[in-house]
Short mmCIF file of C-alpha atoms (C1' of nucleotides) in Angstrom, two decimals:
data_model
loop_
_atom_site.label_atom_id
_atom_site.label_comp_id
_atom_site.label_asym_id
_atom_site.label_seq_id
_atom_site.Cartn_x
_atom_site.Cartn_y
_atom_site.Cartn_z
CA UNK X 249 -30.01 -71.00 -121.89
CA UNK X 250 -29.16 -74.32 -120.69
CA UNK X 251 -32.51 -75.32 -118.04
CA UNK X 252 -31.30 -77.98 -115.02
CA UNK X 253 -33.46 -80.54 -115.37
CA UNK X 254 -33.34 -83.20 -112.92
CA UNK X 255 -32.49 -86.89 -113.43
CA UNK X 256 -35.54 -87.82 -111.83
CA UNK X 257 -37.21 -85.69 -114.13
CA UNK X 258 -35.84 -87.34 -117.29
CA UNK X 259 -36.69 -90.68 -116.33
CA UNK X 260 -40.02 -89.78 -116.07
CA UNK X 261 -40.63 -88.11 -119.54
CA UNK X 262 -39.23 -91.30 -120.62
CA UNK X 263 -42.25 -93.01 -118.77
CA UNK X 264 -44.17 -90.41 -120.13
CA UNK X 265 -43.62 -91.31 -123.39
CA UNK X 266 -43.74 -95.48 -123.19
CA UNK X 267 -47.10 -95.02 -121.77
CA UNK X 268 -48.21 -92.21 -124.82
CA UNK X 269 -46.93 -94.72 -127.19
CA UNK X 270 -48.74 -97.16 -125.90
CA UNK X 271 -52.03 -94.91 -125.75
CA UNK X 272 -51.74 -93.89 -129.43
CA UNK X 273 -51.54 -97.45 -130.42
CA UNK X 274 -55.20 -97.43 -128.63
CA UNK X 275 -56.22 -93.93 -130.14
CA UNK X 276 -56.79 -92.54 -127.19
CA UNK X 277 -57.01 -88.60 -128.62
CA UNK X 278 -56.37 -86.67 -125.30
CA UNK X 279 -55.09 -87.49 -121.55
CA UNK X 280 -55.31 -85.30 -118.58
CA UNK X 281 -52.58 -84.67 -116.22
CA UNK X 282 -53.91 -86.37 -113.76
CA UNK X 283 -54.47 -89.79 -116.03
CA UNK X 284 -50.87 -89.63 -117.29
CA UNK X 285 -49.98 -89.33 -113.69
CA UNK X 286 -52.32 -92.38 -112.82
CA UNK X 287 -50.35 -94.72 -115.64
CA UNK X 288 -46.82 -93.40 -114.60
CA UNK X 289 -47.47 -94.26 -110.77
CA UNK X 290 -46.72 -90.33 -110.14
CA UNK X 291 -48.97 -87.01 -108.80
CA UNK X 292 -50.80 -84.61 -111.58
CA UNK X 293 -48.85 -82.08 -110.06
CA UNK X 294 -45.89 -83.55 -111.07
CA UNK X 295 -46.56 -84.21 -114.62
CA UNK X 296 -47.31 -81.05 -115.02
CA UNK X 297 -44.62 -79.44 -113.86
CA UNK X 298 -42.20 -81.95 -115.34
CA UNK X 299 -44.19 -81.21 -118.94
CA UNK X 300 -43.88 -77.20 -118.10
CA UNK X 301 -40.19 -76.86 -118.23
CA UNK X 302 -39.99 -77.65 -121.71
CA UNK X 303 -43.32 -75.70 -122.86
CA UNK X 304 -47.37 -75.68 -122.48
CA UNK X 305 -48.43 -78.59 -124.88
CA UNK X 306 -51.68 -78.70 -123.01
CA UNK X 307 -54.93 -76.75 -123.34
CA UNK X 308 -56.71 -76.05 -120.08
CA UNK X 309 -60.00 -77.55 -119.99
CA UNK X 310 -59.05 -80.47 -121.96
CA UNK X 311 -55.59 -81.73 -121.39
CA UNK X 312 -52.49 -83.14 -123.81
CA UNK X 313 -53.20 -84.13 -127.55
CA UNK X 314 -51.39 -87.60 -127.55
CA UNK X 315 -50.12 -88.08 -130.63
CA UNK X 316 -48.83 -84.28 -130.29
CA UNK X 317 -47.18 -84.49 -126.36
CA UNK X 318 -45.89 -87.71 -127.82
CA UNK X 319 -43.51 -86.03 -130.71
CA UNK X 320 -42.54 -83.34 -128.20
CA UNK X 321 -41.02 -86.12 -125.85
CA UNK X 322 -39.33 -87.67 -128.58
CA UNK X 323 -37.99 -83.91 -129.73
CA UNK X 324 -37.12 -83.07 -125.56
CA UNK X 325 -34.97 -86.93 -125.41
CA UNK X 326 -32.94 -86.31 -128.39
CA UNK X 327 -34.68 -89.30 -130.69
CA UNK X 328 -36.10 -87.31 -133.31
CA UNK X 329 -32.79 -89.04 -135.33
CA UNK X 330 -31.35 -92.62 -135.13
CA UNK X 331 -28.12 -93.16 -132.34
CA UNK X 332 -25.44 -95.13 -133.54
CA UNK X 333 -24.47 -97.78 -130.58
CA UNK X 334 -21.26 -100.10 -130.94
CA UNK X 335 -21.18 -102.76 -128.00
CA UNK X 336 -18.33 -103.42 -126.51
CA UNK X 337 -18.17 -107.34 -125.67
CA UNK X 338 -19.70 -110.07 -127.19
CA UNK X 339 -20.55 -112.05 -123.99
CA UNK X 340 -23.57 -113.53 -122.41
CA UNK X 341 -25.14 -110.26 -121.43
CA UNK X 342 -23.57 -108.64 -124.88
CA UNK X 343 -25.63 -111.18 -126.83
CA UNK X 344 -28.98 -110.94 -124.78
CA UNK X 345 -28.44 -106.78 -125.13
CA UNK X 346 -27.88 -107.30 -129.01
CA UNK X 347 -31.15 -109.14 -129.55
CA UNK X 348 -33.07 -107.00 -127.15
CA UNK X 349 -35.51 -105.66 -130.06
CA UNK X 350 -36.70 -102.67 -127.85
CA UNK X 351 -33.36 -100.68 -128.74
CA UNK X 352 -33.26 -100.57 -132.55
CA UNK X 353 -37.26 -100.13 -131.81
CA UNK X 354 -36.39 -97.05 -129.83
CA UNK X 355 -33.89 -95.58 -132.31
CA UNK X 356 -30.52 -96.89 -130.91
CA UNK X 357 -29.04 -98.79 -133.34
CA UNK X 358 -26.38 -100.83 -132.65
CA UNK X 359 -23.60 -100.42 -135.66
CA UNK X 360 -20.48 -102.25 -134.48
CA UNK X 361 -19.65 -105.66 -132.13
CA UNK X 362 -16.45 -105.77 -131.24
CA UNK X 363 -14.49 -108.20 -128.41
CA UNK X 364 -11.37 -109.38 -127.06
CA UNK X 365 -11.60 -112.78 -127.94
CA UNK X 366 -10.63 -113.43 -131.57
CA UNK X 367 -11.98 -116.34 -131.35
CA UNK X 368 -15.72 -114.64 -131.85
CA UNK X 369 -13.78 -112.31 -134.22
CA UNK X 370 -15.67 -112.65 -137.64
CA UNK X 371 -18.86 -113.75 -136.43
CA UNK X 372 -21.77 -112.52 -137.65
CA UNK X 373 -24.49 -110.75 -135.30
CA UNK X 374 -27.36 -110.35 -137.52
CA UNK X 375 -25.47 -109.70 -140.17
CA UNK X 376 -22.80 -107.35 -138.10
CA UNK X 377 -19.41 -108.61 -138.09
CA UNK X 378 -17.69 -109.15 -134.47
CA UNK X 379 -14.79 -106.90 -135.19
CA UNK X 380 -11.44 -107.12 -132.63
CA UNK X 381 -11.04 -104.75 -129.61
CA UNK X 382 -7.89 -103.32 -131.61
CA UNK X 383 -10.00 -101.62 -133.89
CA UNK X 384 -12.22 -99.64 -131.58
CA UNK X 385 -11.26 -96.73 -132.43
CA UNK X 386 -11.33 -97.45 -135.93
CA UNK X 387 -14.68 -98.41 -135.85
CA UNK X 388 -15.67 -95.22 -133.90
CA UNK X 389 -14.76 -93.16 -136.66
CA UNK X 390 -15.86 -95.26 -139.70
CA UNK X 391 -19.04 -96.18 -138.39
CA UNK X 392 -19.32 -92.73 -136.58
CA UNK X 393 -20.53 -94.48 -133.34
CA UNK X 394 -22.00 -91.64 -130.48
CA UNK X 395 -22.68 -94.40 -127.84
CA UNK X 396 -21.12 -97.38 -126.15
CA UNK X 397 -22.42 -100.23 -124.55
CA UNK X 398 -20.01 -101.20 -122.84
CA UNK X 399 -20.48 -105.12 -121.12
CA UNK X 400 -16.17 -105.92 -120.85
CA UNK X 401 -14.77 -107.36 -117.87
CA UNK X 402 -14.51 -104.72 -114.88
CA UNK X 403 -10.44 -104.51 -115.22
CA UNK X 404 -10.97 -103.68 -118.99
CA UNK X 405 -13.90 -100.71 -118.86
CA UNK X 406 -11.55 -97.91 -118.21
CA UNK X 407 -9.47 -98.79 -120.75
CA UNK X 408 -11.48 -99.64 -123.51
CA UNK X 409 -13.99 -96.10 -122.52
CA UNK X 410 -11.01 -94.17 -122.68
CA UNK X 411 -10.43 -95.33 -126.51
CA UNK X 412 -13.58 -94.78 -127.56
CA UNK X 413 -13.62 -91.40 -125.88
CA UNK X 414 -10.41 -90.15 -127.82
CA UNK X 415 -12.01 -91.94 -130.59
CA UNK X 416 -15.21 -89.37 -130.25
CA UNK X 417 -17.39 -91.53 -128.59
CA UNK X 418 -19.33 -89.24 -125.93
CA UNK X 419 -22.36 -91.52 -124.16
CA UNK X 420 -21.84 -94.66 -122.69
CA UNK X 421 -24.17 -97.26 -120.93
CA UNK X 422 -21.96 -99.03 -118.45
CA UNK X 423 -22.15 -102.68 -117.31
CA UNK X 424 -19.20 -103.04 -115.32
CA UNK X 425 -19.41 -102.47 -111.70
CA UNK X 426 -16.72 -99.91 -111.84
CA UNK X 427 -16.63 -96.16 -111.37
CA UNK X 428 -15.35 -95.13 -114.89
CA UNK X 429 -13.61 -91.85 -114.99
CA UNK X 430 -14.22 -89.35 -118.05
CA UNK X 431 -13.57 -86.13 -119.37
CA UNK X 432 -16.39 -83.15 -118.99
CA UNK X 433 -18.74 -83.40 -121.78
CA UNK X 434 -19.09 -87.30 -121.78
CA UNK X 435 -21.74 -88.61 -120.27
CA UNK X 436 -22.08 -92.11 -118.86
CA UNK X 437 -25.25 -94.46 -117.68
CA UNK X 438 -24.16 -97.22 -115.26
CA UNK X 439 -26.49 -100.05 -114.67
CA UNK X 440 -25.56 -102.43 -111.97
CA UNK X 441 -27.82 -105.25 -111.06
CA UNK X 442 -26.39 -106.13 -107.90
CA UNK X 443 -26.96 -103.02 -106.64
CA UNK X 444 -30.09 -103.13 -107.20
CA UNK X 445 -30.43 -106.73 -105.34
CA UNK X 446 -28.55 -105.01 -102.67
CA UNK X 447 -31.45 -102.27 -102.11
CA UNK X 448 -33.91 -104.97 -102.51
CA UNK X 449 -32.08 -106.91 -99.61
CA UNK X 450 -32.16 -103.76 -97.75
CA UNK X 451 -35.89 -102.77 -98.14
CA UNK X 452 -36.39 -106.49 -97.45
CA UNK X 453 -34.61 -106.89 -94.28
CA UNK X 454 -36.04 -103.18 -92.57
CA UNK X 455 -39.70 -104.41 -93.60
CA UNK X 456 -38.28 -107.30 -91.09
CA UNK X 457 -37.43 -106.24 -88.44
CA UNK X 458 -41.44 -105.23 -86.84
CA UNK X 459 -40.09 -102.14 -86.65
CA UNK X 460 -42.90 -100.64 -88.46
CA UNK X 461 -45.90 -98.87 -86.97
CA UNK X 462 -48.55 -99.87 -87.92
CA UNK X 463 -50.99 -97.64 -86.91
CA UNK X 464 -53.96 -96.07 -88.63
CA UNK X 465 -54.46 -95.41 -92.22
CA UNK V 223 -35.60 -95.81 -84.34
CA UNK V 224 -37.36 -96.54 -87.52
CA UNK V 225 -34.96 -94.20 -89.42
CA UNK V 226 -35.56 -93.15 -92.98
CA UNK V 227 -33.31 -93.79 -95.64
CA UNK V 228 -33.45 -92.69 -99.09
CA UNK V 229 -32.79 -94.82 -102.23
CA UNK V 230 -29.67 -92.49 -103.02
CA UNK V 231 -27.95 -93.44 -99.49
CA UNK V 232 -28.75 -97.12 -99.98
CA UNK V 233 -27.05 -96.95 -103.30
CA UNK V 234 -23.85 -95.39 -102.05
CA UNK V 235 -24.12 -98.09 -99.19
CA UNK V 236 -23.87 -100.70 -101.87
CA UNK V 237 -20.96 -98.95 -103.71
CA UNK V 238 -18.71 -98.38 -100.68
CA UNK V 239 -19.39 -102.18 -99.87
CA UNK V 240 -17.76 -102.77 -103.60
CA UNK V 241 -14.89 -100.65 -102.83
CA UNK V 242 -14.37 -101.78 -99.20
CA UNK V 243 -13.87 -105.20 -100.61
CA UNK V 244 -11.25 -104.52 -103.05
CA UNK V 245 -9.46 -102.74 -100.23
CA UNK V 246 -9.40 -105.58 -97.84
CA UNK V 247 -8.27 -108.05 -100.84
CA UNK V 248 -5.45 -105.48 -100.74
CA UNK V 249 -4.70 -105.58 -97.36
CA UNK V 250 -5.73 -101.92 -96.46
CA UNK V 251 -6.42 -101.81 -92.99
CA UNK V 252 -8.27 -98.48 -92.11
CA UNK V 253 -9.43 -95.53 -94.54
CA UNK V 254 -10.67 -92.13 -94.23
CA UNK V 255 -14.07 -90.27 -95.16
CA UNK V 256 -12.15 -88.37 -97.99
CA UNK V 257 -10.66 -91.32 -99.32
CA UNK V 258 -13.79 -93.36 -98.92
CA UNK V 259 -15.60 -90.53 -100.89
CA UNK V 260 -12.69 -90.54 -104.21
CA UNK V 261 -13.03 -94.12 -104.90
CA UNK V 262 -16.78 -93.22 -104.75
CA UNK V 263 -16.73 -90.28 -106.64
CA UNK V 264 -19.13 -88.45 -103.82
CA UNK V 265 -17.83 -86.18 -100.97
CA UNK V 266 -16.05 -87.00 -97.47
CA UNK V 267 -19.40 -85.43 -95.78
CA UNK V 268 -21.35 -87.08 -97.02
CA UNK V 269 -19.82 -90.11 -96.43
CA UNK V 270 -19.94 -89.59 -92.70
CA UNK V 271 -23.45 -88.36 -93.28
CA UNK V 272 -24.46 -91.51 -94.91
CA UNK V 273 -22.59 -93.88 -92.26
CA UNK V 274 -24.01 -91.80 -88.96
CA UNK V 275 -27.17 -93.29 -90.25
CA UNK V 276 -26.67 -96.46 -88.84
CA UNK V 277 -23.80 -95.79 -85.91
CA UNK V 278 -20.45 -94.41 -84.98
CA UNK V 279 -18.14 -96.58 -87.09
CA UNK V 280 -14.78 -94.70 -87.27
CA UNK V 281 -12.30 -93.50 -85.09
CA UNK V 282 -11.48 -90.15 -84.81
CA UNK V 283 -8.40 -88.70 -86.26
CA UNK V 284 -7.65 -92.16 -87.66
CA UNK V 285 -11.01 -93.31 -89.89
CA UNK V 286 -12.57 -96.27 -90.47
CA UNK V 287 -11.32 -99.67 -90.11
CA UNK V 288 -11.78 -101.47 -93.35
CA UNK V 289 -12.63 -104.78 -92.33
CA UNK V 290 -14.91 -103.86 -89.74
CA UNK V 291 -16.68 -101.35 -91.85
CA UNK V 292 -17.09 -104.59 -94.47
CA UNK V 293 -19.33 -105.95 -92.43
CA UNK V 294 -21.45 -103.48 -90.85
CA UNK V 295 -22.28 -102.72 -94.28
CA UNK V 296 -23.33 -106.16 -95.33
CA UNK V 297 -25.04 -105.87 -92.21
CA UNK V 298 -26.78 -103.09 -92.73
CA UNK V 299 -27.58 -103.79 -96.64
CA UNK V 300 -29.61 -107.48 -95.28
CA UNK V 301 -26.67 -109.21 -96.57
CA UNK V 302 -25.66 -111.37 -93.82
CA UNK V 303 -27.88 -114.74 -94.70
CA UNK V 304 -27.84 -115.84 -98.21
CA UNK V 305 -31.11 -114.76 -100.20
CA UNK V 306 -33.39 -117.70 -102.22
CA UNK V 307 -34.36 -115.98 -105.72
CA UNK V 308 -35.70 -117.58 -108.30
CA UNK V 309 -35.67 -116.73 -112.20
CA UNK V 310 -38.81 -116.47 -114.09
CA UNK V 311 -38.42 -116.33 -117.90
CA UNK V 312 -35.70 -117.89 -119.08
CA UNK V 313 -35.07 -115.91 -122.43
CA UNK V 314 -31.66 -114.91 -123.67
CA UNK V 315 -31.11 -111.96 -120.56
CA UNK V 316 -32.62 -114.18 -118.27
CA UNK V 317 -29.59 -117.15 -119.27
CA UNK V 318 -27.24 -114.27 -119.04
CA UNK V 319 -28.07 -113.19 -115.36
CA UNK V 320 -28.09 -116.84 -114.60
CA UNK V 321 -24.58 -116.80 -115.74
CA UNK V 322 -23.64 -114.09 -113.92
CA UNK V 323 -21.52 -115.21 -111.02
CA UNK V 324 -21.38 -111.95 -108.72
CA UNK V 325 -25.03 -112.65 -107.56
CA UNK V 326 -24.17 -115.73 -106.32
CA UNK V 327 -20.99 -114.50 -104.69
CA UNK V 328 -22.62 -111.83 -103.48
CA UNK V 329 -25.04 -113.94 -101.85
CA UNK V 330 -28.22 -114.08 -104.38
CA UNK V 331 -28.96 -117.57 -105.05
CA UNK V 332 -30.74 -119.16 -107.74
CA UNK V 333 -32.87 -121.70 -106.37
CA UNK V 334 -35.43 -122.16 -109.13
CA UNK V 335 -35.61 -121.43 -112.89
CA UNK V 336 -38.81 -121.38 -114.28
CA UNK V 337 -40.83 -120.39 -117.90
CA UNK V 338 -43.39 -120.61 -120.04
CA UNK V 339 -41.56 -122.73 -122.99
CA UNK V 340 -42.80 -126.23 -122.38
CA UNK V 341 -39.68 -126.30 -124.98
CA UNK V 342 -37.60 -125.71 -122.14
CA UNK V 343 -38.87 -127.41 -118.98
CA UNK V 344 -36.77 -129.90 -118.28
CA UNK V 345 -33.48 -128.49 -119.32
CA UNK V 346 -30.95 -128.33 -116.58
CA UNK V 347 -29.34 -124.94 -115.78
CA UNK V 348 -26.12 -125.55 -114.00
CA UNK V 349 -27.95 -128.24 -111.86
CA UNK V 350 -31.13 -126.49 -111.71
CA UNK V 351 -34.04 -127.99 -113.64
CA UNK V 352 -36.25 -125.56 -115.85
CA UNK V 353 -39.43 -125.96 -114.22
CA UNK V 354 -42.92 -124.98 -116.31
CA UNK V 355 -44.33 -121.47 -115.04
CA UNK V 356 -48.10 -123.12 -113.84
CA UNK V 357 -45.64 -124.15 -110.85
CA UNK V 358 -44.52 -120.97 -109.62
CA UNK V 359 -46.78 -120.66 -106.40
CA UNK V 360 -45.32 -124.08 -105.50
CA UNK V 361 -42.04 -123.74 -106.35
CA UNK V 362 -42.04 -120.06 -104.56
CA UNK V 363 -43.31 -122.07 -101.43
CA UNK V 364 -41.54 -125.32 -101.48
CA UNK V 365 -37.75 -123.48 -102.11
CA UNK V 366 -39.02 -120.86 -99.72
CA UNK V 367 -37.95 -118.34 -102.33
CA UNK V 368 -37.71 -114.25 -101.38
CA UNK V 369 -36.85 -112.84 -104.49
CA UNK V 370 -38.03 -112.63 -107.67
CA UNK V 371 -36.21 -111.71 -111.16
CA UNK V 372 -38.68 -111.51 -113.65
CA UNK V 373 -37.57 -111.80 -117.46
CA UNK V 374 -40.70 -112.21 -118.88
CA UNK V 375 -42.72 -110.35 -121.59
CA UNK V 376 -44.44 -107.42 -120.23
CA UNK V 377 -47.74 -108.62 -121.12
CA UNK V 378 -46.82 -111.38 -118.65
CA UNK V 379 -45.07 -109.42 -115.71
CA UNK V 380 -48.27 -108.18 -113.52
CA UNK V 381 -49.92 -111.79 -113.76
CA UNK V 382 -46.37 -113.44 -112.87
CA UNK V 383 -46.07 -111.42 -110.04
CA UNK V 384 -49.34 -111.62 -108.52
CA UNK V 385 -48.98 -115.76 -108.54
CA UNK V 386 -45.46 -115.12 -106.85
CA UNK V 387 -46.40 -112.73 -104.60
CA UNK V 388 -49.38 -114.17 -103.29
CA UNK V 389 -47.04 -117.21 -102.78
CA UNK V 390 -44.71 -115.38 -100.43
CA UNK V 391 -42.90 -113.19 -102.21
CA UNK V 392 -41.43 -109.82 -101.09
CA UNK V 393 -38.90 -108.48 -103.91
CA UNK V 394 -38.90 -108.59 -107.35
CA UNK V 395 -36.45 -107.01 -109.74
CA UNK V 396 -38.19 -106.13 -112.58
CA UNK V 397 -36.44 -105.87 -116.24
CA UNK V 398 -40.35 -105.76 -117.86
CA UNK V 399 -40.73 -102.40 -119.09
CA UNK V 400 -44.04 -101.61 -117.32
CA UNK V 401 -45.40 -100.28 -114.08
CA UNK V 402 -45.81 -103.38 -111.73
CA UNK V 403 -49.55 -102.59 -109.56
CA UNK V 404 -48.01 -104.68 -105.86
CA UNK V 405 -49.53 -104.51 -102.36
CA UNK V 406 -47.96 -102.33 -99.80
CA UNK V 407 -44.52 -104.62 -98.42
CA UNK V 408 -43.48 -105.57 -101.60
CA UNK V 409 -40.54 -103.72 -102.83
CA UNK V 410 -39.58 -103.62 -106.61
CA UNK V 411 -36.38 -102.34 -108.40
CA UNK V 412 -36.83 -101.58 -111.72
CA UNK V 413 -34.13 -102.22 -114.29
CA UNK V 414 -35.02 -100.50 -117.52
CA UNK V 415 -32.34 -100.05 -120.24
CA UNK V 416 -34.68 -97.95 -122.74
CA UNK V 417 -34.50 -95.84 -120.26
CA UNK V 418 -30.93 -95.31 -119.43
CA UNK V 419 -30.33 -94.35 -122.76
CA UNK V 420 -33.00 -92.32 -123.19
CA UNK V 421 -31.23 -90.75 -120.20
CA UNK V 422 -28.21 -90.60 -122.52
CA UNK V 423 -29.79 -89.17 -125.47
CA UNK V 424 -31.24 -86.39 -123.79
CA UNK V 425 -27.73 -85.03 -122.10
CA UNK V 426 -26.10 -85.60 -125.20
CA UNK V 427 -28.72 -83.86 -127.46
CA UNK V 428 -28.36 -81.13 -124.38
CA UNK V 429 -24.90 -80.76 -125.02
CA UNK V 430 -25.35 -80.06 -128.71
CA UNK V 431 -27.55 -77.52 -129.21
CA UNK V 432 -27.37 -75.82 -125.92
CA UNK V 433 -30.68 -73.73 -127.11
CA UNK V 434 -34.14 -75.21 -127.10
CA UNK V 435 -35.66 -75.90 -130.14
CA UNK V 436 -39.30 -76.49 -129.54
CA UNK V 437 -39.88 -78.36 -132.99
CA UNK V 438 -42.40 -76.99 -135.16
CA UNK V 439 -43.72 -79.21 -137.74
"C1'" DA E 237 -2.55 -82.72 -85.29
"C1'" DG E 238 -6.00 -85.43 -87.76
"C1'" DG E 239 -10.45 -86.97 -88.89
"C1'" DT E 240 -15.13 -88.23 -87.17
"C1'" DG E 241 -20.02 -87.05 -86.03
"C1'" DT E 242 -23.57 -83.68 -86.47
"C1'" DG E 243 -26.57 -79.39 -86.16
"C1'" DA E 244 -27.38 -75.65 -89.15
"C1'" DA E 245 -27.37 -73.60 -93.80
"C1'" DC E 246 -28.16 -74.37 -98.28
"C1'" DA E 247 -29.86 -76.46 -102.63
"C1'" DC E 248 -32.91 -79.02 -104.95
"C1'" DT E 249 -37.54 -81.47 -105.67
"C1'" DT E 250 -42.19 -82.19 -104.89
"C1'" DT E 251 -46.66 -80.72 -103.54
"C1'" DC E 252 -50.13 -77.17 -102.88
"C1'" DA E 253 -53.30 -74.02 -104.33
"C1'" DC E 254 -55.11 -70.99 -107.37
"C1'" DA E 255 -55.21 -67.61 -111.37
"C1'" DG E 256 -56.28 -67.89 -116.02
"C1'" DC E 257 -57.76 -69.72 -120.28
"C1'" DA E 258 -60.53 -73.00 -123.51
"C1'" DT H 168 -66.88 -75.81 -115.82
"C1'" DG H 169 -62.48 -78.39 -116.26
"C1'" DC H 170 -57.84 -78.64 -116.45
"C1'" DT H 171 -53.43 -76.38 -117.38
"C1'" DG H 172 -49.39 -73.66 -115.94
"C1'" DT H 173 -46.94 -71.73 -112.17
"C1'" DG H 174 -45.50 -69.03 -108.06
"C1'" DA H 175 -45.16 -70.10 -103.16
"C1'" DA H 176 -44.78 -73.55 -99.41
"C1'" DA H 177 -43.28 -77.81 -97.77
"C1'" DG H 178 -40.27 -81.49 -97.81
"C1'" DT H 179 -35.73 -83.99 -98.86
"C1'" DG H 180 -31.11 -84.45 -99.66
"C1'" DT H 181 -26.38 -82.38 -99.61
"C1'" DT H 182 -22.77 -79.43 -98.04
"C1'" DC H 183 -20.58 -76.58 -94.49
"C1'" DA H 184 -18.27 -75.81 -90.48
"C1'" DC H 185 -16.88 -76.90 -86.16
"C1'" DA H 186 -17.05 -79.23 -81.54
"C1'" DC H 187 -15.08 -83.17 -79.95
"C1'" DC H 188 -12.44 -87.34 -79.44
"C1'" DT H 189 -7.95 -90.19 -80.01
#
DNA sequence: AGGTGTGAACACTTTCACAGCA
DNA sequence: TGCTGTGAAAGTGTTCACACCT
């Protein structure tokens, strides 16, 4: 009974639930679709509908319970237990990822560090020991790690994913600007900032061009 | 000829660019749809679909020469002039994208570095002086910046990018986890890594159970 | 032959509009 | 009455299939 449920649809139960958190925080009791969909930048319509696939937390007349739609999220995005993260590569953006408080916050906790460079080998991260590359899929095991952050060099990604696959690794969130290649079953994030700049160059350089009518509104 | 685009096409865009570039480095002089679409992991139609966009670029029974392709895509994408950006916040992600050398080389430069800290105004990043955030509408006018990449606390983001915007600015790539309020012409890309593996959690917490267990507490 | 460019078919997503329940 | 939940309609994006060019 596996639903499709679009990517599009995830990201926005994710929204869902930053702004619920930050709503119960304010104990704010009860929302209505169309408030949620004011906060999230989307149509009532939508949140409803997004909401609906997974069941009717609402009651008509009234609208969501907060603290209530808020567990359901966390239940419908898998975080009703603790992840355990290794990252892979103890660089600059490595580092700034490690001390990113939001993860642990969110439930991800990061378990292992491990790098090429045995130079950073035996380090301490906040009290996590940089650990060598060579042990990867040691450390998978041990440490039972379900997700990789993976921030190596572009020529190492493949490599090192395909270790910590075999290893039993099966979600990654991918730095390098590389199309990694996996088995069925795994599932992989990639997050690429210069793409990003690209479509910002691109919006940027349409808007230019006066090729926009502007006509009524 | 105002042609709409969506965000997925502009994406693939910006990934073929990546791969046409490794192929000219090798020496490849001409490709084809389907092998366009492999490296890409997408399909040979849509390929063509994505490239009739914006003009006839290949040659029948032969496909697309790679060079020339190159740089009707940084064409296309805005990327033929270098773009100013500057850096607010300059926290531990915000020192690792400064670090990162394939904005620069892709033609995203760094023009101005600015933050809050009064600690840190008046370090120099790589030649560029950490300037205190009360200058932003000046610096955004005197380095004729374009682009924004905001690092700053959330609390912070919406009043950061007001100043900038109202200062000239048309971009902004946002790593603040919160829903940036901008006039129409402003485009924003949103980089938010709670997210992504929120995206992760869910498909792997999918996988598992393949039933849905609306929790009951 | 070989591979592009593209209308038409198909699939998926969002919006509409309203029945139904608190 | 007010607002949810949901089929049906509209809108977008992707794939198919083939005419057409080299």
């Amino acid at each position: 009974m596996s639903r499709k449920v679009s990517d599009s649809t995830v990201r926005r139960l994710s929204h869902y639930l930053r702004i619920l958190e930050k709503l119960e925080r304010q104990a704010v009791a009860t929302l209505s679709s169309e408030e949620l969909a004011r906060s999230a930048d989307t149509t009532a319509a939508q949140v409803r509908k997004d909401l609906s696939l997974f069941g009717s937390f609402g009651k008509r007349g009234l609208g969501y319970p907060v603290t209530d739609l808020k567990r359901h999220l966390r239940a419908i995005l898998g975080l009703g237990k603790p992840w355990r993260v290794a990252l892979v590569g103890a660089g600059r953006i490595g580092s700034a990822l490690f001390e990113y408080g939001d993860f642990r916050r969110r439930g991800f906790n990061i378990v292992a560090v491990l790098d090429n460079d045995r130079a950073k080998v035996g380090d301490a991260w906040g009290g996590i020991p940089v650990r060598h590359i060579s042990e990867l899929a040691d450390v998978v095991r041990s440490e039972g790690v379900e997700i990789l952050i993976l921030t190596v060099p572009s020529e190492a990604a493949q490599e090192v994913a395909d270790v910590a696959v075999a290893a039993g690794v099966r979600g990654i969130l991918n730095f390098a600007p590389v199309q990694l290649r996996l088995p069925e079953g795994v599932s992989i994030q990639d997050v690429n900032m210069v793409m990003e700049l690209e479509a910002l160059s691109f919006e940027l350089s349409r808007d230019d061009d006066g090729l926009t009518d502007v006509a009524a509104s």
